[in-house]
Coordinates of C-alpha atoms in Angstrom, one line a residue:
X1 CA 0.0 0.0 0.0
X2 CA 1.3 3.4 -1.0
X3 CA 1.9 5.7 2.0
X4 CA 0.1 9.1 2.0
X5 CA 2.6 11.9 1.1
X6 CA 2.3 15.4 2.4
X7 CA 0.8 18.2 0.2
X8 CA -2.6 19.7 0.6
X9 CA -6.1 18.3 0.8
X10 CA -6.8 20.1 -2.4
X11 CA -4.0 18.1 -4.1
X12 CA -5.5 14.9 -2.7
X13 CA -9.1 15.7 -3.8
X14 CA -8.1 16.4 -7.3
X15 CA -5.9 13.3 -7.5
X16 CA -8.8 11.2 -6.3
X17 CA -11.1 12.7 -9.0
X18 CA -8.6 11.6 -11.6
X19 CA -7.8 8.1 -10.3
X20 CA -11.4 7.1 -9.3
X21 CA -13.9 8.9 -11.5
X22 CA -16.5 6.2 -11.0
X23 CA -16.4 6.5 -7.2
X24 CA -18.2 9.1 -5.2
X25 CA -20.6 9.9 -2.4
X26 CA -24.1 8.8 -1.7
X27 CA -26.6 10.5 0.6
X28 CA -29.4 8.4 2.1
X29 CA -32.7 10.0 2.8
X30 CA -35.1 9.0 5.6
X31 CA -37.1 6.7 3.3
X32 CA -33.9 5.0 2.1
X33 CA -33.9 7.0 -1.1
X34 CA -30.3 7.6 -2.4
X35 CA -28.7 10.5 -4.2
X36 CA -25.2 9.7 -5.5
X37 CA -22.6 12.1 -6.9
X38 CA -19.4 10.9 -8.5
X39 CA -16.2 12.6 -7.5
X40 CA -15.9 14.5 -10.8
X41 CA -19.5 15.7 -10.3
X42 CA -18.6 16.9 -6.8
X43 CA -15.5 18.7 -8.1
X44 CA -17.5 20.5 -10.8
X45 CA -20.1 21.6 -8.3
X46 CA -17.5 22.7 -5.7
X47 CA -15.6 24.7 -8.3
X48 CA -18.8 26.6 -9.1
X49 CA -19.4 27.3 -5.4
X50 CA -15.8 28.4 -5.1
X51 CA -16.2 30.9 -7.9
X52 CA -19.3 32.2 -6.2
X53 CA -17.4 32.7 -3.0
X54 CA -14.5 34.4 -4.8
X55 CA -17.0 36.8 -6.5
X56 CA -18.0 37.9 -3.0
X57 CA -14.4 38.6 -2.2
X58 CA -13.8 35.5 -0.1
X59 CA -10.4 34.0 -0.9
X60 CA -7.4 32.1 0.3
X61 CA -6.7 32.6 4.0
X62 CA -10.2 33.9 4.8
X63 CA -12.3 32.2 7.5
X64 CA -15.9 31.0 7.0
X65 CA -18.4 29.2 9.2
X66 CA -20.3 26.4 7.6
X67 CA -23.7 25.9 9.4
X68 CA -25.4 23.7 6.9
X69 CA -28.2 21.2 7.3
X70 CA -27.5 18.3 5.0
X71 CA -24.4 16.4 3.7
X72 CA -25.4 17.3 0.2
X73 CA -24.7 20.9 1.1
X74 CA -21.8 20.5 3.5
X75 CA -19.4 18.4 1.4
X76 CA -19.5 20.6 -1.8
X77 CA -19.0 23.8 0.2
X78 CA -16.2 22.1 2.2
X79 CA -14.5 21.1 -1.0
X80 CA -14.9 24.6 -2.4
X81 CA -13.1 26.0 0.7
X82 CA -10.3 23.4 0.5
X83 CA -9.8 24.0 -3.2
X84 CA -9.6 27.8 -2.8
X85 CA -7.5 27.9 0.4
X86 CA -10.5 29.3 2.4
X87 CA -10.5 28.1 6.0
X88 CA -13.8 26.6 7.2
X89 CA -15.2 25.9 10.6
X90 CA -18.1 23.4 10.5
X91 CA -20.8 23.9 13.2
X92 CA -24.1 22.2 14.0
X93 CA -26.9 24.3 12.5
X94 CA -29.0 25.9 15.2
X95 CA -32.8 25.2 15.3
X96 CA -33.6 28.4 17.0
X97 CA -32.0 31.6 18.4
X98 CA -35.1 32.7 20.3
X99 CA -34.9 30.2 23.1
X100 CA -32.0 28.4 24.8
X101 CA -30.3 26.3 22.2
X102 CA -26.7 25.0 22.6
X103 CA -26.0 25.1 18.9
X104 CA -27.2 28.7 18.6
X105 CA -25.2 29.7 21.6
X106 CA -22.1 28.0 20.2
X107 CA -22.6 29.6 16.7
X108 CA -22.7 33.1 18.2
X109 CA -19.6 32.4 20.4
X110 CA -17.7 31.0 17.4
X111 CA -18.6 34.0 15.3
X112 CA -17.0 36.2 17.9
X113 CA -13.9 34.0 18.4
X114 CA -13.3 34.0 14.6
X115 CA -13.7 37.8 14.5
X116 CA -16.9 37.9 12.5
X117 CA -16.4 35.8 9.4
X118 CA -19.1 35.0 6.8
X119 CA -21.5 32.3 7.8
X120 CA -22.8 30.0 5.0
X121 CA -26.1 28.6 6.2
X122 CA -28.9 26.5 4.9
X123 CA -32.1 28.0 3.6
X124 CA -34.0 25.7 6.0
X125 CA -32.9 27.9 8.9
X126 CA -33.3 31.4 7.3
X127 CA -36.0 32.4 9.9
X128 CA -33.9 31.3 12.8
X129 CA -30.9 33.3 11.8
X130 CA -32.9 36.5 11.2
X131 CA -33.1 37.0 15.0
X132 CA -29.5 36.0 15.8
X133 CA -26.7 38.4 16.9
X134 CA -24.9 37.7 13.7
X135 CA -25.3 40.6 11.1
X136 CA -27.4 39.6 8.1
X137 CA -24.7 41.0 5.8
X138 CA -22.3 38.3 7.1
X139 CA -24.8 35.5 6.3
X140 CA -24.9 33.7 3.0
X141 CA -27.6 31.3 2.1
X142 CA -26.4 28.1 0.3
X143 CA -28.9 28.5 -2.6
X144 CA -27.4 32.0 -3.3
X145 CA -24.1 30.5 -4.2
X146 CA -24.0 30.1 -8.0
X147 CA -20.8 30.5 -10.0
X148 CA -18.9 29.3 -13.1
X149 CA -16.8 26.2 -12.4
X150 CA -14.4 27.2 -15.3
X151 CA -13.7 30.5 -13.6
X152 CA -12.8 29.2 -10.1
X153 CA -9.2 29.9 -9.0
X154 CA -7.7 26.9 -7.2
X155 CA -5.2 27.9 -4.5
X156 CA -1.9 26.0 -4.6
X157 CA -1.1 26.2 -0.9
X158 CA 1.4 24.3 1.2
X159 CA 1.4 21.6 3.9
X160 CA 1.8 24.2 6.7
X161 CA -1.2 26.3 5.7
X162 CA -4.2 26.2 8.0
X163 CA -6.7 23.8 6.4
X164 CA -9.7 24.1 8.8
X165 CA -10.7 25.0 12.4
X166 CA -12.3 22.1 14.3
X167 CA -14.3 23.3 17.2
X168 CA -14.0 20.8 20.0
X169 CA -17.2 19.1 21.0
X170 CA -17.2 20.8 24.4
X171 CA -17.5 18.0 26.9
X172 CA -15.7 20.0 29.6
X173 CA -16.0 23.7 28.7
X174 CA -16.4 26.5 26.2
X175 CA -15.8 25.9 22.4
X176 CA -12.2 26.1 21.5
X177 CA -11.1 26.3 17.8
X178 CA -8.5 23.6 17.1
X179 CA -6.1 24.8 14.4
X180 CA -5.4 22.0 11.9
X181 CA -2.9 22.4 9.1
X182 CA -2.9 20.2 5.9
X183 CA 0.2 18.5 7.3
X184 CA -1.7 17.7 10.6
X185 CA -4.6 16.2 8.7
X186 CA -2.7 14.3 6.1
X187 CA -0.3 12.8 8.7
X188 CA -3.3 11.4 10.6
X189 CA -5.1 10.3 7.5
X190 CA -1.9 8.4 6.4
X191 CA -1.7 6.7 9.7
X192 CA -5.4 5.7 9.7
X193 CA -5.2 4.4 6.2
X194 CA -2.2 2.3 7.1
X195 CA -3.6 1.2 10.4
X196 CA -6.9 -0.1 9.0
X197 CA -5.6 -1.2 5.6
X198 CA -8.0 1.2 3.8
X199 CA -8.3 0.6 0.1
X200 CA -10.3 2.2 -2.8
X201 CA -12.5 -0.9 -2.9
X202 CA -13.7 -0.3 0.7
X203 CA -17.2 1.1 1.3
X204 CA -18.0 3.4 4.2
X205 CA -21.4 4.2 5.7
X206 CA -21.5 6.9 8.3
X207 CA -24.1 8.6 10.5
X208 CA -21.7 10.6 12.6
X209 CA -22.1 14.4 12.1
X210 CA -19.7 16.1 9.6
X211 CA -19.2 18.9 12.2
X212 CA -17.6 16.3 14.5
X213 CA -14.0 15.1 13.9
X214 CA -15.0 11.4 13.6
X215 CA -17.5 12.2 10.8
X216 CA -15.4 14.9 9.1
X217 CA -11.9 13.4 9.2
X218 CA -12.7 9.7 9.8
X219 CA -15.6 9.3 7.3
X220 CA -15.1 12.0 4.7
X221 CA -11.6 13.3 4.4
X222 CA -9.9 10.0 4.9
X223 CA -12.0 7.9 2.5
X224 CA -11.9 10.8 0.0
X225 CA -8.1 10.8 -0.1
X226 CA -8.1 7.1 -0.8
X227 CA -11.1 7.2 -3.3
X228 CA -13.5 5.1 -1.2
X229 CA -17.2 5.1 -2.0
X230 CA -19.0 6.9 0.9
X231 CA -22.6 6.8 2.0
X232 CA -24.1 9.2 4.6
X233 CA -27.1 8.8 6.8
X234 CA -28.2 12.1 8.4
X235 CA -27.6 12.0 12.2
X236 CA -31.1 13.2 12.9
X237 CA -32.6 10.4 10.7
X238 CA -30.4 7.9 12.5
X239 CA -31.6 8.9 15.9
X240 CA -35.3 8.8 14.7
X241 CA -34.8 5.5 12.9
X242 CA -31.6 3.5 13.8
X243 CA -32.5 0.8 11.2
X244 CA -31.8 3.3 8.5
X245 CA -28.1 2.9 9.3
X246 CA -28.4 -0.9 9.7
X247 CA -30.3 -1.2 6.4
X248 CA -27.5 0.8 4.6
X249 CA -24.8 -1.4 6.1
X250 CA -26.5 -4.4 4.5
X251 CA -27.6 -2.7 1.3
X252 CA -24.2 -1.3 0.3
X253 CA -22.1 -4.2 1.6
X254 CA -20.4 -1.8 3.9
X255 CA -16.8 -2.6 5.1
X256 CA -16.0 0.5 7.3
X257 CA -18.3 2.3 9.7
X258 CA -18.4 3.8 13.2
X259 CA -20.7 3.6 16.2
X260 CA -19.7 4.9 19.7
X261 CA -21.6 4.3 22.9
X262 CA -24.4 6.7 22.1
X263 CA -25.1 4.9 18.8
X264 CA -24.7 1.4 20.2
X265 CA -27.2 2.2 22.9
X266 CA -29.8 3.3 20.3
X267 CA -29.2 0.2 18.3
X268 CA -29.5 -2.0 21.4
X269 CA -32.8 -0.4 22.3
X270 CA -34.1 -0.6 18.8
X271 CA -33.3 -4.3 18.3
X272 CA -34.7 -5.2 21.7
X273 CA -38.2 -4.3 20.5
X274 CA -38.0 -5.2 16.8
X275 CA -38.4 -8.5 14.9
X276 CA -35.3 -9.7 13.1
X277 CA -34.9 -8.4 9.5
X278 CA -32.9 -10.2 6.9
X279 CA -29.6 -8.4 7.3
X280 CA -26.1 -9.6 6.4
X281 CA -23.2 -7.8 8.0
X282 CA -20.5 -10.3 7.1
X283 CA -18.8 -7.7 4.8
X284 CA -18.1 -5.4 7.8
X285 CA -14.4 -5.5 8.8
X286 CA -14.1 -2.2 10.9
X287 CA -16.5 -0.6 13.3
X288 CA -14.7 2.3 15.0
X289 CA -15.7 2.7 18.6
X290 CA -14.4 5.9 20.4
X291 CA -15.4 9.5 20.9
X292 CA -16.2 8.9 24.5
X293 CA -15.2 6.4 27.3
X294 CA -16.2 3.0 26.0
X295 CA -18.9 1.1 27.9
X296 CA -18.0 -2.5 28.0
X297 CA -21.5 -3.8 28.8
X298 CA -23.0 -1.6 26.0
X299 CA -20.3 -2.9 23.5
X300 CA -20.8 -6.5 24.5
X301 CA -24.6 -6.2 24.1
X302 CA -24.2 -4.5 20.7
X303 CA -22.0 -7.3 19.4
X304 CA -24.4 -9.8 20.7
X305 CA -27.3 -8.2 19.0
X306 CA -25.6 -8.1 15.7
X307 CA -24.0 -11.5 15.8
X308 CA -27.0 -13.3 14.3
X309 CA -26.6 -11.2 11.2
X310 CA -23.1 -12.4 10.4
X311 CA -21.1 -9.7 12.2
X312 CA -17.5 -10.8 12.9
X313 CA -16.8 -9.6 16.5
X314 CA -13.2 -8.8 15.4
X315 CA -14.8 -5.9 13.4
X316 CA -15.1 -3.9 16.6
X317 CA -12.2 -1.5 16.8
X318 CA -11.9 0.6 19.9
X319 CA -9.7 3.7 19.4
X320 CA -8.4 6.7 21.3
X321 CA -8.3 10.2 19.8
X322 CA -9.3 13.8 20.1
X323 CA -9.9 16.8 17.9
X324 CA -6.6 18.3 19.0
X325 CA -4.8 15.3 17.4
X326 CA -6.9 15.7 14.2
X327 CA -8.7 12.5 15.1
X328 CA -6.8 9.3 16.1
X329 CA -3.9 8.7 18.5
X330 CA -4.0 5.0 19.1
X331 CA -5.7 1.9 17.6
X332 CA -5.2 -1.8 18.4
X333 CA -4.2 -4.4 15.9
X334 CA -7.1 -4.9 13.5
X335 CA -8.7 -8.3 12.8
X336 CA -8.6 -9.2 16.6
X337 CA -11.7 -9.0 18.8
X338 CA -11.7 -6.0 21.1
X339 CA -9.7 -6.8 24.2
X340 CA -11.2 -6.1 27.6
X341 CA -9.0 -6.5 30.7
X342 CA -10.1 -6.5 34.3
X343 CA -8.3 -4.4 37.0
X344 CA -8.8 -4.2 40.8
X345 CA -10.7 -1.0 41.6
X346 CA -9.2 -0.1 45.0
X347 CA -5.5 0.1 44.0
X348 CA -6.5 1.8 40.8
X349 CA -8.5 4.5 42.6
X350 CA -6.4 4.8 45.8
X351 CA -2.9 4.4 44.6
X352 CA -3.3 4.9 40.9
X353 CA -1.8 1.4 40.2
X354 CA -3.3 -0.8 37.5
X355 CA -3.4 -4.4 38.9
X356 CA -4.8 -7.0 36.5
X357 CA -7.2 -9.5 38.0
X358 CA -8.6 -12.7 36.5
X359 CA -10.7 -14.0 39.4
X360 CA -14.3 -13.4 40.4
X361 CA -14.4 -10.1 42.4
X362 CA -17.2 -7.6 42.1
X363 CA -14.9 -4.8 43.1
X364 CA -13.1 -4.6 39.7
X365 CA -13.1 -2.3 36.7
X366 CA -13.3 -3.5 33.1
X367 CA -11.3 -1.4 30.7
X368 CA -10.9 -1.7 26.9
X369 CA -7.5 -2.0 25.3
X370 CA -7.1 1.1 23.0
X371 CA -3.8 -0.1 21.4
X372 CA -0.5 1.6 20.6
X373 CA 0.2 5.1 19.0
X374 CA 0.0 5.5 15.3
X375 CA 3.2 6.1 13.3
X376 CA 3.1 9.9 13.5
X377 CA 2.0 10.0 17.2
X378 CA 3.8 9.7 20.5
X379 CA 2.3 9.5 24.0
X380 CA 3.5 9.3 27.5
X381 CA 1.9 9.1 31.0
X382 CA 2.9 11.8 33.4
X383 CA 2.4 12.6 37.1
X384 CA 0.7 15.8 38.2
X385 CA 4.1 17.6 38.1
X386 CA 4.8 16.4 34.5
X387 CA 7.2 13.6 35.4
X388 CA 7.2 10.4 33.3
X389 CA 5.4 7.4 34.9
X390 CA 6.2 3.8 34.2
X391 CA 3.8 1.1 33.0
X392 CA 0.9 0.4 35.2
X393 CA 0.8 3.8 36.8
X394 CA -2.2 6.0 36.3
X395 CA -1.5 9.5 35.2
X396 CA -2.0 12.3 32.6
X397 CA -2.0 11.3 29.0
X398 CA 0.3 13.6 27.0
X399 CA 0.8 13.4 23.2
X400 CA 2.8 14.9 20.4
X401 CA 3.3 14.3 16.7
X402 CA 2.7 15.7 13.2
X403 CA -1.0 15.1 13.7
X404 CA -1.2 17.4 16.8
X405 CA -2.6 20.9 16.6
X406 CA -0.3 24.0 17.0
X407 CA -3.0 25.4 19.4
X408 CA -6.4 27.1 19.6
X409 CA -7.4 29.9 17.3
X410 CA -7.0 33.3 18.9
X411 CA -6.5 31.8 22.4
X412 CA -2.9 32.1 23.5
X413 CA -4.0 31.8 27.2
X414 CA -5.5 28.4 26.4
X415 CA -2.3 27.3 24.5
X416 CA -0.2 28.0 27.6
X417 CA -2.3 25.5 29.5
X418 CA -2.5 23.1 26.6
X419 CA 1.2 22.5 26.1
X420 CA 4.3 21.6 28.1
X421 CA 7.2 22.1 25.8
X422 CA 6.5 19.9 22.8
X423 CA 3.9 17.8 24.6
X424 CA 0.2 18.4 24.5
X425 CA -1.9 17.7 27.6
X426 CA -5.0 15.8 26.5
X427 CA -6.9 16.2 29.8
X428 CA -7.4 12.4 29.9
X429 CA -6.2 10.0 32.5
X430 CA -4.9 6.6 31.8
X431 CA -2.0 4.1 32.0
X432 CA 0.1 1.8 29.8
X433 CA -0.1 -2.0 30.2
X434 CA 2.0 -4.3 28.1
X435 CA 2.6 -1.3 25.7
X436 CA -1.1 -0.6 25.2
X437 CA -3.1 2.4 26.3
X438 CA -6.0 2.2 28.7
X439 CA -8.1 5.4 29.5
X440 CA -9.6 5.6 33.0
X441 CA -11.4 8.9 32.5
X442 CA -11.3 12.7 32.1
X443 CA -9.4 14.6 34.7
X444 CA -12.3 17.1 35.0
X445 CA -14.8 14.2 35.5
X446 CA -13.0 13.0 38.7
X447 CA -14.9 13.1 41.9
X448 CA -12.5 13.6 44.8
X449 CA -13.7 12.3 48.2
X450 CA -11.6 11.6 51.3
X451 CA -8.3 11.4 49.4
X452 CA -9.7 9.0 46.7
X453 CA -10.2 9.8 43.0
X454 CA -13.5 8.3 41.7
X455 CA -14.2 8.3 38.0
X456 CA -17.8 9.5 37.2
X457 CA -18.3 6.9 34.4
X458 CA -17.1 4.1 36.6
X459 CA -19.6 5.0 39.4
X460 CA -22.3 5.1 36.7
X461 CA -21.2 1.6 35.5
X462 CA -21.5 0.3 39.1
X463 CA -25.0 1.7 39.4
X464 CA -26.0 0.2 36.0
X465 CA -25.3 -3.3 37.3
X466 CA -28.6 -2.8 39.3
X467 CA -31.6 -4.2 37.4
X468 CA -33.7 -1.1 38.1
X469 CA -31.3 1.3 36.3
X470 CA -31.0 1.5 32.5
X471 CA -28.2 2.9 30.5
X472 CA -28.5 6.7 29.9
X473 CA -30.8 7.1 32.9
X474 CA -28.1 8.0 35.5
X475 CA -25.4 10.7 35.6
X476 CA -23.0 11.1 38.5
X477 CA -20.9 14.2 39.1
X478 CA -19.1 16.0 41.9
X479 CA -19.5 19.5 43.2
X480 CA -16.9 20.9 45.6
X481 CA -18.4 21.9 49.0
X482 CA -16.2 24.2 51.1
X483 CA -18.1 23.3 54.3
X484 CA -17.4 19.6 53.8
X485 CA -13.9 20.2 52.4
X486 CA -14.6 17.6 49.6
X487 CA -16.7 17.0 46.5
X488 CA -20.3 16.5 47.2
X489 CA -21.5 13.4 45.2
X490 CA -24.5 14.2 43.0
X491 CA -26.6 11.5 41.4
X492 CA -28.9 12.6 38.6
X493 CA -31.7 10.2 37.8
X494 CA -34.2 10.3 34.9
X495 CA -37.6 10.1 36.5
X496 CA -40.2 11.7 38.7
X497 CA -39.6 12.6 42.4
X498 CA -42.0 10.0 43.9
X499 CA -41.8 7.3 46.5
X500 CA -40.6 4.8 43.9
X501 CA -37.6 7.0 43.1
X502 CA -36.8 7.5 46.8
X503 CA -36.7 3.8 47.2
X504 CA -34.3 3.5 44.3
X505 CA -32.1 6.3 45.7
X506 CA -31.8 4.4 48.9
X507 CA -30.7 1.2 47.1
X508 CA -28.1 3.2 45.1
X509 CA -26.8 4.8 48.3
X510 CA -26.5 1.5 50.1
X511 CA -24.8 -0.1 47.1
X512 CA -22.1 2.6 47.0
X513 CA -21.7 2.5 50.7
X514 CA -21.3 -1.3 50.9
X515 CA -19.1 -1.7 47.8
X516 CA -16.9 1.4 48.0
X517 CA -17.5 3.0 51.4
X518 CA -18.6 6.1 49.4
X519 CA -21.4 8.4 50.6
X520 CA -23.8 9.7 47.9
X521 CA -25.0 13.2 49.1
X522 CA -27.8 14.2 46.8
X523 CA -30.1 12.6 44.3
X524 CA -31.6 14.9 41.6
X525 CA -34.6 13.8 39.4
X526 CA -34.3 15.1 35.8
X527 CA -35.8 14.5 32.4
X528 CA -33.9 12.8 29.6
X529 CA -34.1 16.2 27.8
X530 CA -32.2 17.8 30.7
X531 CA -29.0 15.7 29.9
X532 CA -26.6 17.9 28.0
X533 CA -24.6 16.2 25.3
X534 CA -22.0 17.0 22.7
X535 CA -22.4 16.5 19.0
X536 CA -21.1 12.9 19.4
X537 CA -23.4 12.1 22.3
X538 CA -20.9 12.6 25.1
X539 CA -22.5 13.7 28.4
X540 CA -21.5 17.2 29.4
X541 CA -21.4 16.5 33.2
X542 CA -19.9 20.0 33.9
X543 CA -23.2 21.6 32.7
X544 CA -25.3 19.6 35.1
X545 CA -22.9 20.5 37.9
X546 CA -23.0 24.2 37.0
X547 CA -26.8 24.2 36.9
X548 CA -26.9 22.5 40.3
X549 CA -24.5 25.2 41.7
X550 CA -26.8 27.9 40.4
X551 CA -29.8 26.3 42.1
X552 CA -31.3 25.2 38.8
X553 CA -33.0 22.0 40.0
X554 CA -36.4 22.2 41.9
X555 CA -36.3 18.8 43.5
X556 CA -33.4 17.5 45.6
X557 CA -33.6 14.1 47.4
X558 CA -31.4 13.6 50.4
X559 CA -31.4 10.1 51.9

């Protein structure tokens, strides 16, 4: 397999058009209808869009925000930007600006961060944008872009040029614009292509949003560089009808796809109440699983649900990455089933020592092997003071490499916190075991009680072992209480504040007390709609904590 060479994404797109004129991109509608565009057709459309942008005075080095509804709009405009050296930032389109809406709030913040660029938006949301704080003269409707493909001026560029700005999904704070050069992106693409043996004959099907790094880099830019046929299911359509993705996997004989916890949970729920269709997933060789801490029970249930349809369990590929590293940092060896190892909970939490355990002990933690660094990536585990930690010691995950960002756009104060010399601090905690990476959690999701670090997602996993609690119905966070001198443990439960919930709260409290000696301080009933999530489905625990600290919850249960 030929290794990806550096250049620009524009170079790679045009090379793909020449080498694979019969390949292209299909968009799947909610009724399974398909619209397919060959790569040459997309290039022609994109060149026309580029000319239209250039007629408006938008050229190489200029920033634009893409807030578009459908993949049929996003991809041609994205290509136009890359071909013309225009620097795009892709955002989730807001539904409304007149009431609280995270996507609307983020759009207005990003507009300020990027110093007021043009916003290219869908016609579908024209009414919403009319009441935004973004001047109408900086808004461009997609249907207004009409130009002559023959008159578009392609920008030559170089590998160090800024290619795009990827706004982090925001699981732990305000949006930060990750600067990604052509070199960053192509280095990571080359590593991914090599790591998963991606070939032009592969077929990808994706429901992950294109404004998320997994959807954009993993399932558009990477397959486009190789010339892979791509099929896109709209994320909203997937959430409404998960079988649309499953039908597409079968219909197109898909070989590469992705489905993190959030998607797996939807599939598990869907299949638990539907009769078995006549699917065949034997062609699938890669299902990327990442974007959030991997739930072992959810993953096992997902594989079990799809096994009757010919899915090879070795297709499941856990991976570790983040937007600041373009996308991927580590992956395990492919063609091997996802490896789950068991570690004793107490030494892991108290001493930060990973001790493998093969016996039958309920006080253990199951963690997924995330593999070794890709060719252009390095990582190390460090102490709180930045000193290197040996294998088996839990610490901060630091990375560096050609795929790693040079920093955040317009935020030197954040850059100072992000880097230590040449190393970038990921904000994740983990350890190395037998050369492989294991992630234990986010540093900002740690709950610190009586000198012990508890991981929020691990506490949730403990609770989920109770029959009464379903996945996605419990969120646990910590809120520092000065009077106690420790974090107060908050348990958010989906449901109504009635006698039945109080009984469940008492069972949860007793479970944590007996198993961990941990006191749960408050239980807070919430609606499913109250759970804030990122574009990839990650829970934004910090938002629940902030709302609690502001007195934003009416009902508090103390047992």
